[in-house]
CSV table of C-alpha atoms in Angstrom, one decimal:
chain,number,residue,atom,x,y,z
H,91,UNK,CA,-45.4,-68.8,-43.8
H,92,UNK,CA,-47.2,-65.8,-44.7
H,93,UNK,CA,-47.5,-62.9,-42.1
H,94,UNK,CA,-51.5,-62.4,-40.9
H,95,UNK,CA,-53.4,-60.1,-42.6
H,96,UNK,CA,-53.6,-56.5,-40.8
H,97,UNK,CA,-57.1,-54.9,-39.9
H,98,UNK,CA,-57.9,-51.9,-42.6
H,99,UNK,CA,-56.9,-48.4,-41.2
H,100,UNK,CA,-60.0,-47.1,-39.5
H,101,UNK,CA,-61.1,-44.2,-41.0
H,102,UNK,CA,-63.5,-42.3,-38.0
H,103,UNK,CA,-64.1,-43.8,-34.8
H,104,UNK,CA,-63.6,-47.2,-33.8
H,105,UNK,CA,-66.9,-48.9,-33.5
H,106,UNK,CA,-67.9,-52.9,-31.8
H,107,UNK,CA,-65.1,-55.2,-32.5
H,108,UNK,CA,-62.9,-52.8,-33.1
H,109,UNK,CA,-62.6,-51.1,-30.0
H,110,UNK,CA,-59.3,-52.5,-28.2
H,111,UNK,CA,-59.6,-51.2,-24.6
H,112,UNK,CA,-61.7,-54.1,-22.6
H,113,UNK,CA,-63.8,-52.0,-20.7
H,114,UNK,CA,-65.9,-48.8,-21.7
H,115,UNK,CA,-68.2,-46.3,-19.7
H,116,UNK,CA,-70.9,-46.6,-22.2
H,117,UNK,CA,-73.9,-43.8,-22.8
H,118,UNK,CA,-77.2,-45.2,-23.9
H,119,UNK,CA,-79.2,-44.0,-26.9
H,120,UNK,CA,-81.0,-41.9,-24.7
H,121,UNK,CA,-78.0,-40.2,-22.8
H,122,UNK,CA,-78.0,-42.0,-19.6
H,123,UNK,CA,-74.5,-42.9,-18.0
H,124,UNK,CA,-74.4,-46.8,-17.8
H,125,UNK,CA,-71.5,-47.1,-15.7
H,126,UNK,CA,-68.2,-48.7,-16.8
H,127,UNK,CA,-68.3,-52.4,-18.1
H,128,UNK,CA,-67.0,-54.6,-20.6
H,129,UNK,CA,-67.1,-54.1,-24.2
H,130,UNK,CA,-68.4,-57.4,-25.0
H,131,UNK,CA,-71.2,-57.2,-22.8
H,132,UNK,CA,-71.9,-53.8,-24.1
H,133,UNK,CA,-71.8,-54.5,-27.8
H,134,UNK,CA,-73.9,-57.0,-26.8
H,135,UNK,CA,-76.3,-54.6,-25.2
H,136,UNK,CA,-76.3,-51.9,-28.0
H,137,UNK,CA,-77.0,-55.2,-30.6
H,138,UNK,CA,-80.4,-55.9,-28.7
H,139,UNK,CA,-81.1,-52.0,-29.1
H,140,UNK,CA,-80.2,-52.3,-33.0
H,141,UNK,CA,-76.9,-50.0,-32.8
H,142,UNK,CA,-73.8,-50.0,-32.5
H,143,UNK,CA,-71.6,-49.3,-29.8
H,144,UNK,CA,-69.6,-46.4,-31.2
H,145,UNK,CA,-66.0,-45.6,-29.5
H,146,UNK,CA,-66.6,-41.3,-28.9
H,147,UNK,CA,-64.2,-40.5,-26.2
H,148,UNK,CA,-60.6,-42.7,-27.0
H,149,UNK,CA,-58.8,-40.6,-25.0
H,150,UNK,CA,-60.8,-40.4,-21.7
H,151,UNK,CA,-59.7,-43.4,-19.1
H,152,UNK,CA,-61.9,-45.6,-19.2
H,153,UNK,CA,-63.0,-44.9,-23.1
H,154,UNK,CA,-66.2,-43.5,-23.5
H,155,UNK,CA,-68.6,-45.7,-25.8
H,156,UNK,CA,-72.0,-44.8,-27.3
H,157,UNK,CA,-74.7,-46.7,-28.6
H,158,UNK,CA,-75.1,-45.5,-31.8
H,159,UNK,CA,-75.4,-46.2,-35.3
H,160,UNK,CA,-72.3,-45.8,-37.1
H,161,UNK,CA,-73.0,-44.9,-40.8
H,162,UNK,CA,-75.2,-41.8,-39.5
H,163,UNK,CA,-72.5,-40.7,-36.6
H,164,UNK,CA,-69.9,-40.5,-39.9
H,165,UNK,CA,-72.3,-39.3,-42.5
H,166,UNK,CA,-73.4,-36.0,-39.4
H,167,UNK,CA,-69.4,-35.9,-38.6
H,168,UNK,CA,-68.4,-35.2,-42.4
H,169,UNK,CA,-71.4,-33.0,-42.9
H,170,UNK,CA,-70.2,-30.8,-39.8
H,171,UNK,CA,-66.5,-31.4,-41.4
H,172,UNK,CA,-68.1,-29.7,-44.9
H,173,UNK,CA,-69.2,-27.1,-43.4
H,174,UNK,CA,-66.9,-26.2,-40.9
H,175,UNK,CA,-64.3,-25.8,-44.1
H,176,UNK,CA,-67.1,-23.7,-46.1
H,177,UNK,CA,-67.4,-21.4,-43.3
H,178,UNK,CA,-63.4,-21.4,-43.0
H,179,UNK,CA,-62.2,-17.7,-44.0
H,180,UNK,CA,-58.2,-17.9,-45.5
H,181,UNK,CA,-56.3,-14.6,-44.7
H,182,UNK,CA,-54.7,-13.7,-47.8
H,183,UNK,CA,-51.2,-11.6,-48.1
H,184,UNK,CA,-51.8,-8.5,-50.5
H,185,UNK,CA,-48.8,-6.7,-51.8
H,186,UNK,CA,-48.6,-2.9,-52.3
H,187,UNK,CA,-45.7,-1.8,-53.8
H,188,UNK,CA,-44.1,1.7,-53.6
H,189,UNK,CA,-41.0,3.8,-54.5
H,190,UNK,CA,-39.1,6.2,-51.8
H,191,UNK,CA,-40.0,9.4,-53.8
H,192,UNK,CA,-43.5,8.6,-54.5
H,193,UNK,CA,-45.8,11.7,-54.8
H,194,UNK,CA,-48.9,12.1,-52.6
H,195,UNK,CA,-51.6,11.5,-54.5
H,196,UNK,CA,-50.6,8.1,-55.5
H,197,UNK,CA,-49.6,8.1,-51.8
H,198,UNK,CA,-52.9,8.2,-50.6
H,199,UNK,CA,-54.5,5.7,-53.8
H,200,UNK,CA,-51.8,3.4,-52.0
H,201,UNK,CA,-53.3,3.5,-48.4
H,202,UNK,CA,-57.2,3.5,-49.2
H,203,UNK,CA,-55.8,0.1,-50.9
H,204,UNK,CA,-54.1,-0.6,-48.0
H,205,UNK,CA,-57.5,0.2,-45.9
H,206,UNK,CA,-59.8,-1.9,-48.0
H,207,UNK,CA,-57.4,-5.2,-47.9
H,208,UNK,CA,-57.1,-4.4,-43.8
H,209,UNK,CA,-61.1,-4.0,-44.2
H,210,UNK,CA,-61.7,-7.1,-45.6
H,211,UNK,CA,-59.1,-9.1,-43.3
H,212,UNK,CA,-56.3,-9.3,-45.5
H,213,UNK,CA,-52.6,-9.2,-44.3
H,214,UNK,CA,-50.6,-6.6,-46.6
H,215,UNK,CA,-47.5,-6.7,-47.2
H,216,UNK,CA,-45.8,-2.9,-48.2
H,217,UNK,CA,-42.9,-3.3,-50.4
H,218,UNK,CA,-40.7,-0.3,-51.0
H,219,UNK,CA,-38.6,-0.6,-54.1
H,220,UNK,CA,-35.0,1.1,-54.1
H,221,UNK,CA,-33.6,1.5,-57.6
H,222,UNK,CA,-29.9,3.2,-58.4
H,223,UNK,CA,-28.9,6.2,-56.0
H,224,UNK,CA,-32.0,5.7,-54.0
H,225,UNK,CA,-30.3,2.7,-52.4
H,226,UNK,CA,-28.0,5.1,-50.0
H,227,UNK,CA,-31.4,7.1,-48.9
H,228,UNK,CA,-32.6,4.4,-46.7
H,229,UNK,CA,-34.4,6.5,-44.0
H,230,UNK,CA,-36.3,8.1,-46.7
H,231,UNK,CA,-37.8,4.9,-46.9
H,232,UNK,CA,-38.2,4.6,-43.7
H,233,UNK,CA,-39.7,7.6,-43.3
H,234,UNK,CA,-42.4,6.3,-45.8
H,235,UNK,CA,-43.2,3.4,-44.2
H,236,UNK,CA,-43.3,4.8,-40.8
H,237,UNK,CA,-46.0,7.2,-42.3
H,238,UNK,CA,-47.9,4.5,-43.6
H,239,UNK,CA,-47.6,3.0,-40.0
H,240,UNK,CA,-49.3,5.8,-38.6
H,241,UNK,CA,-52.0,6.4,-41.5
H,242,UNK,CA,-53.2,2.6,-40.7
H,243,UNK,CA,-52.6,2.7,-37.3
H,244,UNK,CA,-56.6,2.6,-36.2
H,245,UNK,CA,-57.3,-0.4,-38.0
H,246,UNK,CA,-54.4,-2.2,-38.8
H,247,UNK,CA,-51.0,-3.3,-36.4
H,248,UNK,CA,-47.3,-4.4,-37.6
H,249,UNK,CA,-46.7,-7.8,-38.2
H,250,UNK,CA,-43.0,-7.4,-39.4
H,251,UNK,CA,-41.4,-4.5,-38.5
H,252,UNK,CA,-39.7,-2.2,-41.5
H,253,UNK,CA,-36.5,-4.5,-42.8
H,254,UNK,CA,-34.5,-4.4,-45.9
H,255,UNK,CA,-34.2,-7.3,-47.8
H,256,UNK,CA,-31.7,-6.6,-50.9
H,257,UNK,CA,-32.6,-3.8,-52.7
H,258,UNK,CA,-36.5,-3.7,-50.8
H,259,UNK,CA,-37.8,-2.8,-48.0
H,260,UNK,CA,-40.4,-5.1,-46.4
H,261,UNK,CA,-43.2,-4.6,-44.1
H,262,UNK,CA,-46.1,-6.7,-43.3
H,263,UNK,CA,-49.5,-4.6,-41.8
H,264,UNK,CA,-52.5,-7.6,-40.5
H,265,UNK,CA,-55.7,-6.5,-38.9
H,266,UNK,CA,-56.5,-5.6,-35.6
């Protein structure tokens, strides 16, 4: 014997048969509470309006229903969707990458890029390379980075403190 056939997976909200609670506090086209009743009698209700009774609270004890019609409710719903994601702004992570005896001009090229990622809402990440001899040195590269710290301290705050990680030291700067 062969198993019975499984409802599609709803994609949305569920909508006339396909609600499962029996009873709904349904909302009118208009926006009128009609009181809690049962979903038959209010898909049969929203059927002599010409919608459908749309499913827009699940959640909410009893479910809240609405008579609407379904295709516009999902075609609005992914519209707002689009351009909810268009809007959307991704923080980036921006590297800068230094050496413990850099000199102060390329210093300071270093932290106006440092200010313009901050500016623009990027997360940077300053990465201090030690190469050789440098490696025993460490709290000159500290040193840097805590200047760095203060230099972008009006606009910028420490994620990840100073660390060293192998033969780098790592610290991540996001905006305020």
């Amino acid at each position: 014997m062969r198993r019975p056939m499984a409802p599609p997976p709803m994609n949305g909200p569920r909508f006339n048969e396909f609600i499962q609670s029996p009873r709904v506090r349904v909302i009118d086209q208009d926006g009128e509470n009609l009181g809690v009743m049962y979903t038959r009698e209010a898909m049969d209700q929203a059927k002599e309006v010409g919608l459908d009774l749309v499913e827009v609270s699940p959640n909410a004890d009893p479910p809240v229903a609405k008579f609407l019609d379904v295709g516009k409710y999902k075609y609005e719903a992914q519209k707002k969707a689009n351009q909810a994601r268009k809007t959307q702004k991704t923080q980036e992570i921006k590297e800068i990458k230094m050496r413990p005896n850099i000199d102060d001009h390329d210093y300071d090229v270093k932290v106006k890029a440092i200010h313009k990622f901050i500016g623009e809402g990027d997360k940077v990440k300053v990465t201090l390379r030690f190469r050789g001899r440098e490696l025993s040195h460490g709290q000159l590269g500290m040193q840097l980075l805590q200047r760095v710290q203060q230099d972008c301290a009006e606009d910028a705050k420490i994620e990840s403190y100073p660390r060293m990680e192998g033969r780098q030291m790592l610290m991540v700067l996001s905006p305020k």
